[in-house]
Short mmCIF file of C-alpha atoms and ligand atoms in Angstrom, two decimals:
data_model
loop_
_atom_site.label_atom_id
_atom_site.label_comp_id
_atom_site.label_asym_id
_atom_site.label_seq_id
_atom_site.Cartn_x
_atom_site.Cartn_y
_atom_site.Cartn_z
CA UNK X 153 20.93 -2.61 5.71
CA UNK X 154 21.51 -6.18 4.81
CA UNK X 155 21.86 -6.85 0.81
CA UNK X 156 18.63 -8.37 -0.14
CA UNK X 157 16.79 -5.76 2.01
CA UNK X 158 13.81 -4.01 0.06
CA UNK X 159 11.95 -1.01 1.15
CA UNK X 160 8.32 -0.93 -0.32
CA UNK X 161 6.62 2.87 -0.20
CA UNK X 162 2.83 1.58 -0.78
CA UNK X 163 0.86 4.37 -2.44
CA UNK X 164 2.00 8.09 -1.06
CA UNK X 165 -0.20 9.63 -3.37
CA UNK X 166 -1.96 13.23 -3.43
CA UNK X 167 -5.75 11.26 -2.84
CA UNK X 168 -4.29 10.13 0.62
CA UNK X 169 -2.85 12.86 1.92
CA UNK X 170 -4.35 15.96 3.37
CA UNK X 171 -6.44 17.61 1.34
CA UNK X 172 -7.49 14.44 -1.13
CA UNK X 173 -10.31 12.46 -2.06
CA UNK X 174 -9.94 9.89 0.67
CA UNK X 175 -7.66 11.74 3.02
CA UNK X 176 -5.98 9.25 5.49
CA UNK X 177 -5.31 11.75 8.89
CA UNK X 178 -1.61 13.16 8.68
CA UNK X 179 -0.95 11.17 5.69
CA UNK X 180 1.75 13.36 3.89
CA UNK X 181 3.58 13.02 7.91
CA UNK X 182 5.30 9.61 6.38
CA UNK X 183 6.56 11.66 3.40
CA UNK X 184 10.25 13.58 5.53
CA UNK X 185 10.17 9.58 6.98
CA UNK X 186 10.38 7.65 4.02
CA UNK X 187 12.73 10.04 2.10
CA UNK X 188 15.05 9.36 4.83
CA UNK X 189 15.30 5.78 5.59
CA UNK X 190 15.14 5.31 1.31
CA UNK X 191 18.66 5.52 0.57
CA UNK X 192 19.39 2.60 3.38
CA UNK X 193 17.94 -0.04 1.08
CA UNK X 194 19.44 -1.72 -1.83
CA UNK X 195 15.87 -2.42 -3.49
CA UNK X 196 13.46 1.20 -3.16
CA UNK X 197 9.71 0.29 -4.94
CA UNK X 198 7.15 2.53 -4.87
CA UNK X 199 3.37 1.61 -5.64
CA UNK X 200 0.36 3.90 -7.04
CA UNK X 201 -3.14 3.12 -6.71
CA UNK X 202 -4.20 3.51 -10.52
CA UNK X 203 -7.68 2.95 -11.13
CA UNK X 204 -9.89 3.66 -14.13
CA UNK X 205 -12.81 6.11 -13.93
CA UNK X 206 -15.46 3.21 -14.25
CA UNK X 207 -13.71 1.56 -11.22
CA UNK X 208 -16.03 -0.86 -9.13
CA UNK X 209 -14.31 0.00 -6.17
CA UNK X 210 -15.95 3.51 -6.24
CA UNK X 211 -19.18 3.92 -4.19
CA UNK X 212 -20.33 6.60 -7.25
CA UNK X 213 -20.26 3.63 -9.91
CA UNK X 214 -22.94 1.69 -7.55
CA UNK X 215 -25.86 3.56 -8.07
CA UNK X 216 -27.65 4.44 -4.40
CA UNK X 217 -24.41 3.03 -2.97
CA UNK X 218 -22.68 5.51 0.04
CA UNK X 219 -19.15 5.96 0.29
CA UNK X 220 -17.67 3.72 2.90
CA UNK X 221 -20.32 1.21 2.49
CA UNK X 222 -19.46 -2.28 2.09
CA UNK X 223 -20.80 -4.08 -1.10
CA UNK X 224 -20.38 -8.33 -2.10
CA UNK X 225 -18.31 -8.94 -5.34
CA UNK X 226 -17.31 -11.46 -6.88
CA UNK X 227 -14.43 -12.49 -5.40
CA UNK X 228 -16.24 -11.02 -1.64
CA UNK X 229 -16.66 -8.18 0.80
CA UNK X 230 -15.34 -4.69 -0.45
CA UNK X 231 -15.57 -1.39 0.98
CA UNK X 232 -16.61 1.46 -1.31
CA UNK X 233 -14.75 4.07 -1.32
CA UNK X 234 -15.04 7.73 -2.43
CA UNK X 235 -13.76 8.32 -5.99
CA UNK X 236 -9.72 8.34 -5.84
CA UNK X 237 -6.28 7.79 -7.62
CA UNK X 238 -8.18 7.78 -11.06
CA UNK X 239 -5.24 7.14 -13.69
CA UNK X 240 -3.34 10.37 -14.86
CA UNK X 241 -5.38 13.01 -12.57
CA UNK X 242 -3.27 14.98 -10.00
CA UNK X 243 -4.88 12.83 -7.21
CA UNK X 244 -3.23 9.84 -8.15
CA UNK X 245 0.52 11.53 -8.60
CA UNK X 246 3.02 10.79 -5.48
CA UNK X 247 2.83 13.23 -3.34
CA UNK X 248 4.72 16.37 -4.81
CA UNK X 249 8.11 15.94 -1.64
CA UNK X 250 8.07 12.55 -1.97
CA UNK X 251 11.54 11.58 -3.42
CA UNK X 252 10.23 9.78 -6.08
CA UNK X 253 14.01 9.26 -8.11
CA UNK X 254 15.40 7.19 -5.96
CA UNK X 255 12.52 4.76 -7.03
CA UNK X 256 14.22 1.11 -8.85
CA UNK X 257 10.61 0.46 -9.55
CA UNK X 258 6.98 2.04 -9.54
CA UNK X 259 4.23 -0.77 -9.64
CA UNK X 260 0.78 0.68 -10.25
CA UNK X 261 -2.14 -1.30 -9.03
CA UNK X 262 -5.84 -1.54 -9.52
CA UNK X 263 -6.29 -0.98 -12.64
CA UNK X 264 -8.62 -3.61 -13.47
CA UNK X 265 -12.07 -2.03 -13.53
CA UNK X 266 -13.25 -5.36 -11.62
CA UNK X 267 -11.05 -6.09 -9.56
CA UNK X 268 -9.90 -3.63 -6.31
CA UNK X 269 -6.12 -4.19 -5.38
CA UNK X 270 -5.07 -3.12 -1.76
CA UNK X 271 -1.95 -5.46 -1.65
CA UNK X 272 0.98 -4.75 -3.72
CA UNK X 273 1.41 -8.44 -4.41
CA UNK X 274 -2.17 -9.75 -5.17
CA UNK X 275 -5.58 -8.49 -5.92
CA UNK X 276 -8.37 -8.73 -4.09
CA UNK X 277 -10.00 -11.63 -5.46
CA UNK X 278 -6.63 -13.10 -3.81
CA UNK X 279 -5.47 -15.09 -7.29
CA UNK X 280 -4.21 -12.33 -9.99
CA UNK X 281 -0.71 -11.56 -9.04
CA UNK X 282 0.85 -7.67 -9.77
CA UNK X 283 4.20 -9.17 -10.42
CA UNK X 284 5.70 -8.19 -7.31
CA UNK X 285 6.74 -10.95 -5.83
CA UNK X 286 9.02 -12.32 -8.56
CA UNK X 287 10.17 -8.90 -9.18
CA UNK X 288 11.55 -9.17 -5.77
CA UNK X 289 12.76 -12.62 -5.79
CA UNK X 290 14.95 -12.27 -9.23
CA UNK X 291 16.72 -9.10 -7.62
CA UNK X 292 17.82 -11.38 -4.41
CA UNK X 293 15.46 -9.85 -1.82
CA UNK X 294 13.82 -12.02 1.02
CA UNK X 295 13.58 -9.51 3.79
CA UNK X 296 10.83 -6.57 2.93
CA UNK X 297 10.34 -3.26 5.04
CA UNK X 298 7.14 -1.91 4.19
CA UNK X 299 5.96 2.57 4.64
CA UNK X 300 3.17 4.30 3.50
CA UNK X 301 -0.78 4.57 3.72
CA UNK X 302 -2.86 3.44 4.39
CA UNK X 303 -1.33 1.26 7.72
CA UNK X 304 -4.92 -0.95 7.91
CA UNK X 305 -5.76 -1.20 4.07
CA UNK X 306 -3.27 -1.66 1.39
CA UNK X 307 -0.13 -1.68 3.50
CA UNK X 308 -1.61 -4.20 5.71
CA UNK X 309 -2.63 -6.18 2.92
CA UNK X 310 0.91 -6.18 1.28
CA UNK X 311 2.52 -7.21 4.12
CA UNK X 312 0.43 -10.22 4.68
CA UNK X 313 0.71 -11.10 1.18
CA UNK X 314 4.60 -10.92 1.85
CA UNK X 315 4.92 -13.08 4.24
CA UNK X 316 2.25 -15.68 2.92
CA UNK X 317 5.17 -15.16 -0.41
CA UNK X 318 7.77 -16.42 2.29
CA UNK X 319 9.62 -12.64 2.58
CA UNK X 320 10.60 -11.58 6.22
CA UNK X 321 8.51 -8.52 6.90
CA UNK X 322 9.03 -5.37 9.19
CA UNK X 323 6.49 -2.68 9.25
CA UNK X 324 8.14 0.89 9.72
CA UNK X 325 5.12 1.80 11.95
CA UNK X 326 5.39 5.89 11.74
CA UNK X 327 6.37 5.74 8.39
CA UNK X 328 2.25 4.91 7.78
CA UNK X 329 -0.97 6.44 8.66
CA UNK X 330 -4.45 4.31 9.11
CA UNK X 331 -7.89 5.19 7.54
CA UNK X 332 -9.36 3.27 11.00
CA UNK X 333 -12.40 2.50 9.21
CA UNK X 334 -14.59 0.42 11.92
CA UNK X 335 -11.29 -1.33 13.69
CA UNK X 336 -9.70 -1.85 10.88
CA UNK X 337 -6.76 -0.65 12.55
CA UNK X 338 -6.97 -3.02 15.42
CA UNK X 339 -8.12 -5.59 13.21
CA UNK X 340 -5.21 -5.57 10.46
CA UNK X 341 -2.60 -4.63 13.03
CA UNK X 342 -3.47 -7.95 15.14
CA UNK X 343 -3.55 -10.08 12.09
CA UNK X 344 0.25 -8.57 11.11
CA UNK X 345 1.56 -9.54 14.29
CA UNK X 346 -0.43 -12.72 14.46
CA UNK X 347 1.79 -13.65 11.07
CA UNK X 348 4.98 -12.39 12.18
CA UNK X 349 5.15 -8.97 10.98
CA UNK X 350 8.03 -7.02 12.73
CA UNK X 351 6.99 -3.66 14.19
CA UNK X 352 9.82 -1.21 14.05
CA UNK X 353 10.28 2.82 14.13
CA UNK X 354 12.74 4.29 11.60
CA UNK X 355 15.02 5.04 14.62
CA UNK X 356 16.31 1.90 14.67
CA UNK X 357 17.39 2.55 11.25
CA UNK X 358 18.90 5.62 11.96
CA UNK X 359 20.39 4.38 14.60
CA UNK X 360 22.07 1.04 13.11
C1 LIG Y 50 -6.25 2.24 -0.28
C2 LIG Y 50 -8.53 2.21 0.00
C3 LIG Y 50 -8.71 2.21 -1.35
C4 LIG Y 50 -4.90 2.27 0.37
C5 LIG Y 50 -6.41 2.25 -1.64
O1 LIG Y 50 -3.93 2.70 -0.29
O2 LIG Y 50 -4.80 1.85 1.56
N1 LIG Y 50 -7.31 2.21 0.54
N2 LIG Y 50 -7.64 2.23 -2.17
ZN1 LIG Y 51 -7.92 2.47 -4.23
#
């Protein structure tokens, strides 16, 4: 892989995975992927979805709300979802055979009880920035790959924040797993390719 090349794992935490609070189908599937494509980038960041209990992005802290539903905030639409990837609880750890040392950097995101953050780059409200980007650009990166779950929420999000940041973008398409939440899928995989977003299978990394 070129120099400059930086693999982003977006959020292979316990929650998403079989067996968690918002289970995306076959989510821990990406886990044997990721670990070994990793070591074929120069630049290896991992992100956690870290919220508080009190998070507005939980249907439970809208009273009468349902899980799933969709809710106006500030900043617009937002889906809420079933409480998840609360800071410090086993939910929110990486998934337990993901090879989390080979990590240069582990971003959390959401954190800010107001505020939901799919994209590793921005929140939702589109303006607060996680850091990401310049993160990326002051270790020489311009090209990003991008793995993990879920493929039509925060992984989709990240990569069209990537681009819109001016990074060349490849999605390693079975290294993710959708939530498919009303064609979301559909939806967020036509707006990737509508932006340039590369779809590739790790084969062709194995392969090169
Ligand atoms: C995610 C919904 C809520 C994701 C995170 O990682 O795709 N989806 N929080
Ligand atoms: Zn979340």
């Amino acid at each position: 892989m070129a120099p400059g090349t930086a693999l982003i794992v977006i959020d292979v935490q316990n929650d998403f995975c079989t067996g968690g609070a918002l289970a995306v189908a076959g989510g821990e599937e990406v886990v044997p992927l990721v670990n070994r494509v990793a070591g074929r980038f120069s630049v290896r960041v991992l992100t956690q979805d870290w919220h508080s209990p009190d998070h507005k992005s939980f249907a439970a802290n809208h009273p009468g709300a349902e899980a799933f539903s969709v809710t106006e905030m500030p900043y617009g639409a937002q889906v809420l979802w079933p409480v998840h990837c609360v800071q410090g609880t086993p939910g929110a750890a990486f998934h337990p055979d993901l090879a989390t040392d080979m990590a240069d950097m582990v971003l959390r995101k959401g954190f800010r009880p107001h505020v939901d953050s799919y994209s590793a780059f921005f929140e939702n409200d589109k303006t607060t920035p996680t850091g990401l980007a310049g993160y990326l650009r002051e270790r020489g990166v311009s090209e990003v790959w991008l793995a993990g779950l879920a493929t039509d929420f925060c992984v989709a999000h990240s990569a069209l924040d990537a681009v819109a940041q001016g990074f060349r973008v490849t999605l390693l398409e079975d290294a993710c797993r959708a939530i498919d939440l009303d064609g979301s899928l559909a939806r967020m995989s036509g707006a990737m390719r509508e932006q340039g977003v590369r779809f590739a299978l790790a084969e062709e990394l194995e392969s090169a």
